[in-house]
mmCIF file with all atom_site columns, C-alpha atoms in Angstrom:
data_model
loop_
_atom_site.group_PDB
_atom_site.id
_atom_site.type_symbol
_atom_site.label_atom_id
_atom_site.label_alt_id
_atom_site.label_comp_id
_atom_site.label_asym_id
_atom_site.label_entity_id
_atom_site.label_seq_id
_atom_site.pdbx_PDB_ins_code
_atom_site.Cartn_x
_atom_site.Cartn_y
_atom_site.Cartn_z
_atom_site.occupancy
_atom_site.B_iso_or_equiv
_atom_site.pdbx_formal_charge
_atom_site.auth_seq_id
_atom_site.auth_comp_id
_atom_site.auth_asym_id
_atom_site.auth_atom_id
_atom_site.pdbx_PDB_model_num
ATOM 1   C CA . ASP I 1 1   ? 55.163 49.569 69.788 1.00 84.00 ? 1   ASP I CA 1
ATOM 2   C CA . SER I 1 2   ? 55.773 52.085 66.986 1.00 86.00 ? 2   SER I CA 1
ATOM 3   C CA . GLY I 1 3   ? 53.665 50.220 64.417 1.00 93.00 ? 3   GLY I CA 1
ATOM 4   C CA . VAL I 1 4   ? 56.693 49.682 62.163 1.00 97.00 ? 4   VAL I CA 1
ATOM 5   C CA . THR I 1 5   ? 57.590 46.012 61.706 1.00 97.00 ? 5   THR I CA 1
ATOM 6   C CA . GLN I 1 6   ? 60.863 44.522 60.581 1.00 98.00 ? 6   GLN I CA 1
ATOM 7   C CA . THR I 1 7   ? 61.798 40.945 59.748 1.00 97.00 ? 7   THR I CA 1
ATOM 8   C CA . PRO I 1 8   ? 63.821 39.010 60.583 1.00 97.00 ? 8   PRO I CA 1
ATOM 9   C CA . LYS I 1 9   ? 64.902 40.123 64.046 1.00 96.00 ? 9   LYS I CA 1
ATOM 10  C CA . HIS I 1 10  ? 68.232 38.373 63.779 1.00 96.00 ? 10  HIS I CA 1
ATOM 11  C CA . LEU I 1 11  ? 70.226 37.190 60.795 1.00 97.00 ? 11  LEU I CA 1
ATOM 12  C CA . ILE I 1 12  ? 73.502 35.299 60.829 1.00 97.00 ? 12  ILE I CA 1
ATOM 13  C CA . THR I 1 13  ? 75.288 34.688 57.576 1.00 97.00 ? 13  THR I CA 1
ATOM 14  C CA . ALA I 1 14  ? 78.718 34.284 56.039 1.00 97.00 ? 14  ALA I CA 1
ATOM 15  C CA . THR I 1 15  ? 80.952 36.647 54.124 1.00 97.00 ? 15  THR I CA 1
ATOM 16  C CA . GLY I 1 16  ? 80.136 36.896 50.441 1.00 97.00 ? 16  GLY I CA 1
ATOM 17  C CA . GLN I 1 17  ? 76.481 36.049 50.928 1.00 97.00 ? 17  GLN I CA 1
ATOM 18  C CA . ARG I 1 18  ? 73.381 38.093 50.110 1.00 98.00 ? 18  ARG I CA 1
ATOM 19  C CA . VAL I 1 19  ? 70.499 38.876 52.483 1.00 98.00 ? 19  VAL I CA 1
ATOM 20  C CA . THR I 1 20  ? 67.192 40.742 52.321 1.00 98.00 ? 20  THR I CA 1
ATOM 21  C CA . LEU I 1 21  ? 65.755 42.749 55.196 1.00 98.00 ? 21  LEU I CA 1
ATOM 22  C CA . ARG I 1 22  ? 62.069 43.570 55.174 1.00 98.00 ? 22  ARG I CA 1
ATOM 23  C CA . CYS I 1 23  ? 60.157 46.525 56.621 1.00 98.00 ? 23  CYS I CA 1
ATOM 24  C CA . SER I 1 24  ? 56.453 47.337 56.837 1.00 98.00 ? 24  SER I CA 1
ATOM 25  C CA . PRO I 1 25  ? 55.709 50.979 57.675 1.00 97.00 ? 25  PRO I CA 1
ATOM 26  C CA . ARG I 1 26  ? 53.006 52.243 60.001 1.00 96.00 ? 26  ARG I CA 1
ATOM 27  C CA . SER I 1 27  ? 49.544 52.240 58.489 1.00 94.00 ? 27  SER I CA 1
ATOM 28  C CA . GLY I 1 28  ? 49.168 55.389 56.408 1.00 91.00 ? 28  GLY I CA 1
ATOM 29  C CA . ASP I 1 29  ? 52.876 56.199 56.240 1.00 93.00 ? 29  ASP I CA 1
ATOM 30  C CA . LEU I 1 30  ? 54.226 56.652 52.716 1.00 93.00 ? 30  LEU I CA 1
ATOM 31  C CA . SER I 1 31  ? 57.879 57.342 53.479 1.00 93.00 ? 31  SER I CA 1
ATOM 32  C CA . VAL I 1 32  ? 60.401 54.693 54.523 1.00 95.00 ? 32  VAL I CA 1
ATOM 33  C CA . TYR I 1 33  ? 63.951 55.288 55.705 1.00 94.00 ? 33  TYR I CA 1
ATOM 34  C CA . TRP I 1 34  ? 66.767 52.808 56.294 1.00 96.00 ? 34  TRP I CA 1
ATOM 35  C CA . TYR I 1 35  ? 69.487 53.404 58.878 1.00 96.00 ? 35  TYR I CA 1
ATOM 36  C CA . GLN I 1 36  ? 72.534 51.397 59.916 1.00 96.00 ? 36  GLN I CA 1
ATOM 37  C CA . GLN I 1 37  ? 73.778 51.369 63.510 1.00 96.00 ? 37  GLN I CA 1
ATOM 38  C CA . SER I 1 38  ? 77.285 50.052 64.100 1.00 92.00 ? 38  SER I CA 1
ATOM 39  C CA . LEU I 1 39  ? 79.704 50.471 66.980 1.00 83.00 ? 39  LEU I CA 1
ATOM 40  C CA . ASP I 1 40  ? 82.286 52.419 65.003 1.00 80.00 ? 40  ASP I CA 1
ATOM 41  C CA . GLN I 1 41  ? 80.034 54.475 62.699 1.00 79.00 ? 41  GLN I CA 1
ATOM 42  C CA . GLY I 1 42  ? 77.067 55.135 64.971 1.00 87.00 ? 42  GLY I CA 1
ATOM 43  C CA . LEU I 1 43  ? 73.652 55.676 63.374 1.00 91.00 ? 43  LEU I CA 1
ATOM 44  C CA . GLN I 1 44  ? 73.881 56.446 59.676 1.00 92.00 ? 44  GLN I CA 1
ATOM 45  C CA . PHE I 1 45  ? 71.194 57.165 57.115 1.00 91.00 ? 45  PHE I CA 1
ATOM 46  C CA . LEU I 1 46  ? 71.267 54.832 54.135 1.00 94.00 ? 46  LEU I CA 1
ATOM 47  C CA . ILE I 1 47  ? 68.324 55.580 51.847 1.00 94.00 ? 47  ILE I CA 1
ATOM 48  C CA . GLN I 1 48  ? 64.769 56.930 51.739 1.00 92.00 ? 48  GLN I CA 1
ATOM 49  C CA . TYR I 1 49  ? 61.762 55.963 49.648 1.00 93.00 ? 49  TYR I CA 1
ATOM 50  C CA . TYR I 1 50  ? 58.515 57.831 49.319 1.00 92.00 ? 50  TYR I CA 1
ATOM 51  C CA . ASN I 1 51  ? 55.460 56.196 47.773 1.00 93.00 ? 51  ASN I CA 1
ATOM 52  C CA . GLY I 1 52  ? 57.561 53.777 45.764 1.00 94.00 ? 52  GLY I CA 1
ATOM 53  C CA . GLU I 1 53  ? 60.220 56.181 44.546 1.00 93.00 ? 53  GLU I CA 1
ATOM 54  C CA . GLU I 1 54  ? 63.730 56.755 45.822 1.00 92.00 ? 54  GLU I CA 1
ATOM 55  C CA . ARG I 1 55  ? 63.844 60.148 47.513 1.00 89.00 ? 55  ARG I CA 1
ATOM 56  C CA . ALA I 1 56  ? 67.259 60.519 49.101 1.00 87.00 ? 56  ALA I CA 1
ATOM 57  C CA . LYS I 1 57  ? 70.509 58.623 49.428 1.00 89.00 ? 57  LYS I CA 1
ATOM 58  C CA . GLY I 1 58  ? 72.964 58.696 52.280 1.00 88.00 ? 58  GLY I CA 1
ATOM 59  C CA . ASN I 1 59  ? 76.044 56.620 52.954 1.00 83.00 ? 59  ASN I CA 1
ATOM 60  C CA . ILE I 1 60  ? 74.776 53.547 51.174 1.00 92.00 ? 60  ILE I CA 1
ATOM 61  C CA . LEU I 1 61  ? 77.341 51.217 49.642 1.00 94.00 ? 61  LEU I CA 1
ATOM 62  C CA . GLU I 1 62  ? 76.994 50.116 46.026 1.00 95.00 ? 62  GLU I CA 1
ATOM 63  C CA . ARG I 1 63  ? 76.653 46.529 47.304 1.00 97.00 ? 63  ARG I CA 1
ATOM 64  C CA . PHE I 1 64  ? 73.425 47.597 49.024 1.00 97.00 ? 64  PHE I CA 1
ATOM 65  C CA . SER I 1 65  ? 70.145 48.354 47.302 1.00 97.00 ? 65  SER I CA 1
ATOM 66  C CA . ALA I 1 66  ? 66.569 48.937 48.356 1.00 97.00 ? 66  ALA I CA 1
ATOM 67  C CA . GLN I 1 67  ? 63.102 49.239 46.950 1.00 97.00 ? 67  GLN I CA 1
ATOM 68  C CA . GLN I 1 68  ? 59.590 50.099 48.066 1.00 97.00 ? 68  GLN I CA 1
ATOM 69  C CA . PHE I 1 69  ? 56.713 48.056 46.726 1.00 97.00 ? 69  PHE I CA 1
ATOM 70  C CA . PRO I 1 70  ? 53.152 49.125 45.785 1.00 96.00 ? 70  PRO I CA 1
ATOM 71  C CA . ASP I 1 71  ? 51.867 47.959 49.184 1.00 95.00 ? 71  ASP I CA 1
ATOM 72  C CA . LEU I 1 72  ? 54.503 50.342 50.673 1.00 96.00 ? 72  LEU I CA 1
ATOM 73  C CA . HIS I 1 73  ? 56.628 47.700 52.348 1.00 97.00 ? 73  HIS I CA 1
ATOM 74  C CA . SER I 1 74  ? 60.326 48.052 51.694 1.00 98.00 ? 74  SER I CA 1
ATOM 75  C CA . GLU I 1 75  ? 63.241 45.686 51.326 1.00 98.00 ? 75  GLU I CA 1
ATOM 76  C CA . LEU I 1 76  ? 66.934 46.348 51.836 1.00 98.00 ? 76  LEU I CA 1
ATOM 77  C CA . ASN I 1 77  ? 69.213 44.004 49.920 1.00 98.00 ? 77  ASN I CA 1
ATOM 78  C CA . LEU I 1 78  ? 72.784 43.541 51.093 1.00 98.00 ? 78  LEU I CA 1
ATOM 79  C CA . SER I 1 79  ? 75.145 41.572 48.847 1.00 97.00 ? 79  SER I CA 1
ATOM 80  C CA . SER I 1 80  ? 78.780 40.415 48.869 1.00 97.00 ? 80  SER I CA 1
ATOM 81  C CA . LEU I 1 81  ? 78.633 40.759 52.626 1.00 97.00 ? 81  LEU I CA 1
ATOM 82  C CA . GLU I 1 82  ? 81.748 41.673 54.571 1.00 97.00 ? 82  GLU I CA 1
ATOM 83  C CA . LEU I 1 83  ? 82.527 41.394 58.271 1.00 96.00 ? 83  LEU I CA 1
ATOM 84  C CA . GLY I 1 84  ? 82.132 45.151 58.575 1.00 94.00 ? 84  GLY I CA 1
ATOM 85  C CA . ASP I 1 85  ? 78.500 44.965 57.475 1.00 96.00 ? 85  ASP I CA 1
ATOM 86  C CA . SER I 1 86  ? 77.593 43.444 60.825 1.00 96.00 ? 86  SER I CA 1
ATOM 87  C CA . ALA I 1 87  ? 75.265 45.989 62.408 1.00 97.00 ? 87  ALA I CA 1
ATOM 88  C CA . LEU I 1 88  ? 71.745 46.765 63.526 1.00 97.00 ? 88  LEU I CA 1
ATOM 89  C CA . TYR I 1 89  ? 69.621 47.893 60.588 1.00 98.00 ? 89  TYR I CA 1
ATOM 90  C CA . PHE I 1 90  ? 66.627 50.075 61.337 1.00 97.00 ? 90  PHE I CA 1
ATOM 91  C CA . CYS I 1 91  ? 63.695 50.993 59.208 1.00 97.00 ? 91  CYS I CA 1
ATOM 92  C CA . ALA I 1 92  ? 61.707 54.114 60.043 1.00 96.00 ? 92  ALA I CA 1
ATOM 93  C CA . SER I 1 93  ? 58.550 55.527 58.523 1.00 95.00 ? 93  SER I CA 1
ATOM 94  C CA . SER I 1 94  ? 56.686 58.802 58.347 1.00 91.00 ? 94  SER I CA 1
ATOM 95  C CA . VAL I 1 95  ? 53.587 60.095 56.610 1.00 86.00 ? 95  VAL I CA 1
ATOM 96  C CA . GLU I 1 96  ? 55.239 62.837 54.604 1.00 77.00 ? 96  GLU I CA 1
ATOM 97  C CA . PRO I 1 97  ? 58.629 62.816 52.867 1.00 72.00 ? 97  PRO I CA 1
ATOM 98  C CA . GLY I 1 98  ? 59.798 66.025 54.443 1.00 69.00 ? 98  GLY I CA 1
ATOM 99  C CA . GLY I 1 99  ? 61.212 67.273 57.702 1.00 62.00 ? 99  GLY I CA 1
ATOM 100 C CA . THR I 1 100 ? 57.939 68.302 59.308 1.00 67.00 ? 100 THR I CA 1
ATOM 101 C CA . ASP I 1 101 ? 57.133 64.720 60.093 1.00 78.00 ? 101 ASP I CA 1
ATOM 102 C CA . THR I 1 102 ? 58.497 62.570 62.888 1.00 87.00 ? 102 THR I CA 1
ATOM 103 C CA . GLN I 1 103 ? 60.140 59.307 61.922 1.00 91.00 ? 103 GLN I CA 1
ATOM 104 C CA . TYR I 1 104 ? 59.031 56.232 63.861 1.00 93.00 ? 104 TYR I CA 1
ATOM 105 C CA . PHE I 1 105 ? 61.454 53.354 64.086 1.00 96.00 ? 105 PHE I CA 1
ATOM 106 C CA . GLY I 1 106 ? 60.970 49.627 63.838 1.00 96.00 ? 106 GLY I CA 1
ATOM 107 C CA . PRO I 1 107 ? 62.656 47.192 66.250 1.00 96.00 ? 107 PRO I CA 1
ATOM 108 C CA . GLY I 1 108 ? 65.590 46.633 63.908 1.00 96.00 ? 108 GLY I CA 1
ATOM 109 C CA . THR I 1 109 ? 67.268 43.622 62.303 1.00 97.00 ? 109 THR I CA 1
ATOM 110 C CA . ARG I 1 110 ? 70.559 42.536 63.826 1.00 97.00 ? 110 ARG I CA 1
ATOM 111 C CA . LEU I 1 111 ? 72.857 41.250 61.099 1.00 97.00 ? 111 LEU I CA 1
ATOM 112 C CA . THR I 1 112 ? 75.911 39.216 61.997 1.00 97.00 ? 112 THR I CA 1
ATOM 113 C CA . VAL I 1 113 ? 78.368 38.365 59.244 1.00 97.00 ? 113 VAL I CA 1
ATOM 114 C CA . LEU I 1 114 ? 80.801 35.570 60.128 1.00 96.00 ? 114 LEU I CA 1
ATOM 115 C CA . ALA G 2 1   ? 77.346 69.190 56.214 1.00 67.00 ? 1   ALA G CA 1
ATOM 116 C CA . GLN G 2 2   ? 75.319 69.137 59.388 1.00 74.00 ? 2   GLN G CA 1
ATOM 117 C CA . THR G 2 3   ? 76.949 67.677 62.469 1.00 87.00 ? 3   THR G CA 1
ATOM 118 C CA . VAL G 2 4   ? 75.534 66.767 65.854 1.00 93.00 ? 4   VAL G CA 1
ATOM 119 C CA . THR G 2 5   ? 77.766 66.569 68.921 1.00 95.00 ? 5   THR G CA 1
ATOM 120 C CA . GLN G 2 6   ? 76.978 64.955 72.229 1.00 96.00 ? 6   GLN G CA 1
ATOM 121 C CA . SER G 2 7   ? 79.905 65.667 74.514 1.00 95.00 ? 7   SER G CA 1
ATOM 122 C CA . GLN G 2 8   ? 78.896 63.380 77.380 1.00 96.00 ? 8   GLN G CA 1
ATOM 123 C CA . PRO G 2 9   ? 79.450 59.709 76.483 1.00 95.00 ? 9   PRO G CA 1
ATOM 124 C CA . GLU G 2 10  ? 78.139 58.523 79.868 1.00 97.00 ? 10  GLU G CA 1
ATOM 125 C CA . MET G 2 11  ? 76.119 60.000 82.699 1.00 97.00 ? 11  MET G CA 1
ATOM 126 C CA . SER G 2 12  ? 74.652 58.728 85.916 1.00 97.00 ? 12  SER G CA 1
ATOM 127 C CA . VAL G 2 13  ? 71.803 60.054 88.064 1.00 97.00 ? 13  VAL G CA 1
ATOM 128 C CA . GLN G 2 14  ? 69.980 58.880 91.130 1.00 98.00 ? 14  GLN G CA 1
ATOM 129 C CA . GLU G 2 15  ? 66.335 57.995 91.015 1.00 98.00 ? 15  GLU G CA 1
ATOM 130 C CA . ALA G 2 16  ? 64.034 61.032 91.471 1.00 97.00 ? 16  ALA G CA 1
ATOM 131 C CA . GLU G 2 17  ? 66.832 63.482 90.641 1.00 97.00 ? 17  GLU G CA 1
ATOM 132 C CA . THR G 2 18  ? 67.125 65.735 87.586 1.00 98.00 ? 18  THR G CA 1
ATOM 133 C CA . VAL G 2 19  ? 69.700 65.294 84.828 1.00 98.00 ? 19  VAL G CA 1
ATOM 134 C CA . THR G 2 20  ? 70.549 67.318 81.725 1.00 98.00 ? 20  THR G CA 1
ATOM 135 C CA . LEU G 2 21  ? 72.020 65.837 78.579 1.00 98.00 ? 21  LEU G CA 1
ATOM 136 C CA . SER G 2 22  ? 73.875 68.165 76.224 1.00 98.00 ? 22  SER G CA 1
ATOM 137 C CA . CYS G 2 23  ? 73.722 68.425 72.457 1.00 97.00 ? 23  CYS G CA 1
ATOM 138 C CA . THR G 2 24  ? 75.143 70.938 70.017 1.00 97.00 ? 24  THR G CA 1
ATOM 139 C CA . TYR G 2 25  ? 74.745 71.025 66.263 1.00 94.00 ? 25  TYR G CA 1
ATOM 140 C CA . ASP G 2 26  ? 76.100 72.839 63.284 1.00 91.00 ? 26  ASP G CA 1
ATOM 141 C CA . THR G 2 27  ? 74.043 73.896 60.291 1.00 84.00 ? 27  THR G CA 1
ATOM 142 C CA . SER G 2 28  ? 73.629 76.752 57.876 1.00 82.00 ? 28  SER G CA 1
ATOM 143 C CA . GLU G 2 29  ? 69.927 76.070 57.402 1.00 81.00 ? 29  GLU G CA 1
ATOM 144 C CA . SER G 2 30  ? 67.251 78.221 58.976 1.00 78.00 ? 30  SER G CA 1
ATOM 145 C CA . ASN G 2 31  ? 64.397 75.718 58.985 1.00 80.00 ? 31  ASN G CA 1
ATOM 146 C CA . TYR G 2 32  ? 65.065 72.415 60.701 1.00 85.00 ? 32  TYR G CA 1
ATOM 147 C CA . TYR G 2 33  ? 63.859 70.095 63.428 1.00 89.00 ? 33  TYR G CA 1
ATOM 148 C CA . LEU G 2 34  ? 65.591 68.612 66.423 1.00 93.00 ? 34  LEU G CA 1
ATOM 149 C CA . PHE G 2 35  ? 64.797 65.380 68.211 1.00 95.00 ? 35  PHE G CA 1
ATOM 150 C CA . TRP G 2 36  ? 65.806 63.313 71.189 1.00 97.00 ? 36  TRP G CA 1
ATOM 151 C CA . TYR G 2 37  ? 65.466 59.551 70.780 1.00 97.00 ? 37  TYR G CA 1
ATOM 152 C CA . LYS G 2 38  ? 65.892 56.997 73.533 1.00 97.00 ? 38  LYS G CA 1
ATOM 153 C CA . GLN G 2 39  ? 67.354 53.525 72.951 1.00 96.00 ? 39  GLN G CA 1
ATOM 154 C CA . PRO G 2 40  ? 66.857 51.229 75.961 1.00 95.00 ? 40  PRO G CA 1
ATOM 155 C CA . PRO G 2 41  ? 68.587 47.842 76.257 1.00 91.00 ? 41  PRO G CA 1
ATOM 156 C CA . SER G 2 42  ? 65.898 46.381 73.987 1.00 91.00 ? 42  SER G CA 1
ATOM 157 C CA . ARG G 2 43  ? 67.536 48.460 71.198 1.00 91.00 ? 43  ARG G CA 1
ATOM 158 C CA . GLN G 2 44  ? 64.213 49.943 70.096 1.00 93.00 ? 44  GLN G CA 1
ATOM 159 C CA . MET G 2 45  ? 64.528 53.604 69.039 1.00 95.00 ? 45  MET G CA 1
ATOM 160 C CA . ILE G 2 46  ? 61.838 55.602 70.840 1.00 95.00 ? 46  ILE G CA 1
ATOM 161 C CA . LEU G 2 47  ? 61.016 59.247 70.211 1.00 94.00 ? 47  LEU G CA 1
ATOM 162 C CA . VAL G 2 48  ? 61.278 61.295 73.410 1.00 97.00 ? 48  VAL G CA 1
ATOM 163 C CA . ILE G 2 49  ? 60.692 64.840 72.229 1.00 96.00 ? 49  ILE G CA 1
ATOM 164 C CA . ARG G 2 50  ? 60.936 67.085 69.174 1.00 94.00 ? 50  ARG G CA 1
ATOM 165 C CA . GLN G 2 51  ? 61.513 70.809 68.645 1.00 93.00 ? 51  GLN G CA 1
ATOM 166 C CA . GLU G 2 52  ? 60.812 72.918 65.600 1.00 89.00 ? 52  GLU G CA 1
ATOM 167 C CA . ALA G 2 53  ? 63.565 75.484 65.044 1.00 87.00 ? 53  ALA G CA 1
ATOM 168 C CA . TYR G 2 54  ? 61.101 78.248 64.194 1.00 86.00 ? 54  TYR G CA 1
ATOM 169 C CA . LYS G 2 55  ? 59.377 77.909 67.574 1.00 87.00 ? 55  LYS G CA 1
ATOM 170 C CA . GLN G 2 56  ? 60.838 79.943 70.414 1.00 85.00 ? 56  GLN G CA 1
ATOM 171 C CA . GLN G 2 57  ? 58.998 77.999 73.091 1.00 90.00 ? 57  GLN G CA 1
ATOM 172 C CA . ASN G 2 58  ? 60.862 74.990 74.438 1.00 94.00 ? 58  ASN G CA 1
ATOM 173 C CA . ALA G 2 59  ? 59.131 71.647 73.930 1.00 93.00 ? 59  ALA G CA 1
ATOM 174 C CA . THR G 2 60  ? 57.920 69.653 76.950 1.00 93.00 ? 60  THR G CA 1
ATOM 175 C CA . GLU G 2 61  ? 56.651 66.090 77.254 1.00 93.00 ? 61  GLU G CA 1
ATOM 176 C CA . ASN G 2 62  ? 55.761 65.151 80.815 1.00 95.00 ? 62  ASN G CA 1
ATOM 177 C CA . ARG G 2 63  ? 59.090 64.744 82.695 1.00 97.00 ? 63  ARG G CA 1
ATOM 178 C CA . PHE G 2 64  ? 61.137 65.569 79.599 1.00 97.00 ? 64  PHE G CA 1
ATOM 179 C CA . SER G 2 65  ? 61.877 69.100 78.469 1.00 97.00 ? 65  SER G CA 1
ATOM 180 C CA . VAL G 2 66  ? 64.408 70.783 76.236 1.00 97.00 ? 66  VAL G CA 1
ATOM 181 C CA . ASN G 2 67  ? 66.447 73.959 76.417 1.00 96.00 ? 67  ASN G CA 1
ATOM 182 C CA . PHE G 2 68  ? 66.708 75.127 72.821 1.00 95.00 ? 68  PHE G CA 1
ATOM 183 C CA . GLN G 2 69  ? 69.189 77.944 72.228 1.00 94.00 ? 69  GLN G CA 1
ATOM 184 C CA . LYS G 2 70  ? 69.071 78.616 68.489 1.00 92.00 ? 70  LYS G CA 1
ATOM 185 C CA . ALA G 2 71  ? 71.829 81.220 68.361 1.00 92.00 ? 71  ALA G CA 1
ATOM 186 C CA . ALA G 2 72  ? 74.168 78.968 70.305 1.00 94.00 ? 72  ALA G CA 1
ATOM 187 C CA . LYS G 2 73  ? 73.004 75.907 68.315 1.00 94.00 ? 73  LYS G CA 1
ATOM 188 C CA . SER G 2 74  ? 72.388 74.053 71.539 1.00 96.00 ? 74  SER G CA 1
ATOM 189 C CA . PHE G 2 75  ? 69.607 71.564 72.293 1.00 96.00 ? 75  PHE G CA 1
ATOM 190 C CA . SER G 2 76  ? 69.815 69.991 75.751 1.00 97.00 ? 76  SER G CA 1
ATOM 191 C CA . LEU G 2 77  ? 67.403 67.469 77.260 1.00 98.00 ? 77  LEU G CA 1
ATOM 192 C CA . LYS G 2 78  ? 66.317 67.722 80.876 1.00 98.00 ? 78  LYS G CA 1
ATOM 193 C CA . ILE G 2 79  ? 64.853 64.680 82.580 1.00 98.00 ? 79  ILE G CA 1
ATOM 194 C CA . SER G 2 80  ? 63.062 65.458 85.840 1.00 97.00 ? 80  SER G CA 1
ATOM 195 C CA . ASP G 2 81  ? 62.179 62.929 88.553 1.00 97.00 ? 81  ASP G CA 1
ATOM 196 C CA . SER G 2 82  ? 64.401 60.311 86.903 1.00 98.00 ? 82  SER G CA 1
ATOM 197 C CA . GLN G 2 83  ? 63.083 56.762 86.934 1.00 97.00 ? 83  GLN G CA 1
ATOM 198 C CA . LEU G 2 84  ? 64.891 53.441 86.598 1.00 97.00 ? 84  LEU G CA 1
ATOM 199 C CA . GLY G 2 85  ? 63.161 52.942 83.255 1.00 96.00 ? 85  GLY G CA 1
ATOM 200 C CA . ASP G 2 86  ? 64.932 56.031 81.919 1.00 97.00 ? 86  ASP G CA 1
ATOM 201 C CA . THR G 2 87  ? 68.176 54.042 81.790 1.00 97.00 ? 87  THR G CA 1
ATOM 202 C CA . ALA G 2 88  ? 69.048 54.046 78.091 1.00 97.00 ? 88  ALA G CA 1
ATOM 203 C CA . MET G 2 89  ? 71.215 55.517 75.378 1.00 97.00 ? 89  MET G CA 1
ATOM 204 C CA . TYR G 2 90  ? 69.934 58.933 74.354 1.00 98.00 ? 90  TYR G CA 1
ATOM 205 C CA . PHE G 2 91  ? 70.522 60.260 70.859 1.00 97.00 ? 91  PHE G CA 1
ATOM 206 C CA . CYS G 2 92  ? 70.171 63.834 69.746 1.00 97.00 ? 92  CYS G CA 1
ATOM 207 C CA . ALA G 2 93  ? 69.148 64.113 66.089 1.00 93.00 ? 93  ALA G CA 1
ATOM 208 C CA . PHE G 2 94  ? 68.886 66.868 63.516 1.00 88.00 ? 94  PHE G CA 1
ATOM 209 C CA . ASN G 2 95  ? 66.484 66.635 60.602 1.00 84.00 ? 95  ASN G CA 1
ATOM 210 C CA . SER G 2 96  ? 67.857 68.112 57.427 1.00 70.00 ? 96  SER G CA 1
ATOM 211 C CA . ASN G 2 97  ? 66.905 68.427 53.810 1.00 65.00 ? 97  ASN G CA 1
ATOM 212 C CA . SER G 2 98  ? 68.996 65.968 51.869 1.00 57.00 ? 98  SER G CA 1
ATOM 213 C CA . ASN G 2 99  ? 68.404 65.697 48.143 1.00 51.00 ? 99  ASN G CA 1
ATOM 214 C CA . SER G 2 100 ? 64.722 66.542 48.546 1.00 54.00 ? 100 SER G CA 1
ATOM 215 C CA . GLY G 2 101 ? 64.311 64.097 51.393 1.00 61.00 ? 101 GLY G CA 1
ATOM 216 C CA . TYR G 2 102 ? 64.750 64.479 55.130 1.00 73.00 ? 102 TYR G CA 1
ATOM 217 C CA . ALA G 2 103 ? 67.291 62.261 56.848 1.00 82.00 ? 103 ALA G CA 1
ATOM 218 C CA . LEU G 2 104 ? 68.058 62.267 60.526 1.00 88.00 ? 104 LEU G CA 1
ATOM 219 C CA . ASN G 2 105 ? 71.637 63.132 61.495 1.00 88.00 ? 105 ASN G CA 1
ATOM 220 C CA . PHE G 2 106 ? 72.428 61.556 64.842 1.00 92.00 ? 106 PHE G CA 1
ATOM 221 C CA . GLY G 2 107 ? 74.946 62.342 67.534 1.00 94.00 ? 107 GLY G CA 1
ATOM 222 C CA . LYS G 2 108 ? 77.009 59.508 68.982 1.00 94.00 ? 108 LYS G CA 1
ATOM 223 C CA . GLY G 2 109 ? 74.762 59.223 72.000 1.00 96.00 ? 109 GLY G CA 1
ATOM 224 C CA . THR G 2 110 ? 74.891 59.592 75.776 1.00 97.00 ? 110 THR G CA 1
ATOM 225 C CA . SER G 2 111 ? 74.514 56.494 77.912 1.00 97.00 ? 111 SER G CA 1
ATOM 226 C CA . LEU G 2 112 ? 72.383 57.357 80.936 1.00 98.00 ? 112 LEU G CA 1
ATOM 227 C CA . LEU G 2 113 ? 72.278 55.141 84.004 1.00 97.00 ? 113 LEU G CA 1
ATOM 228 C CA . VAL G 2 114 ? 69.609 55.767 86.638 1.00 97.00 ? 114 VAL G CA 1
ATOM 229 C CA . THR G 2 115 ? 70.563 54.271 89.983 1.00 97.00 ? 115 THR G CA 1
ATOM 230 C CA . PRO G 2 116 ? 68.311 53.461 92.962 1.00 96.00 ? 116 PRO G CA 1
#
């Protein structure tokens, strides 16, 4: 158990809908990262927050957005869902925002768009 | 852009034997970090080992060790005394500076099967 929690574990929804994925980092970690794992694209970085502020952006679609709250939990919002958004979404956390720190991953949320 | 290449999509090893998984990367940066993550059938991403590029000594964690060749941009993972629980997908990852943050760049993974 990495100490990073993600809810829900599974999510099934229809095209065009909107969903919210939630992540709680390890105690003491200030930085949260979101990654998407799909069969065709592999593991891709989406976005990073550090202590409530956006720090870095990767291949995140405009239909996706995220935020980190004062209690440091983070939410990833996915809207106007398409079939291709079906994937495993991971949250990871680390103490520092930089590369000296190891990122610890949560168990992931499996999103299925029908 | 940094890229990570794992040239072995699938590998198989017998229990108690040794196996080496390959990884190469491309970067123009001088300060970076390399990782191996394991993803068993449960899909959890588990850190196996990490290597700082500025360190010449290869990292070791129990049965797991790396062969880091900085000039060749190679970072292979050696698993000694393989166990059935080592069956998993293994991802090599490079940690880079991206817009003042650090995002992991992953290879496509090597699926390792440990057989009795």
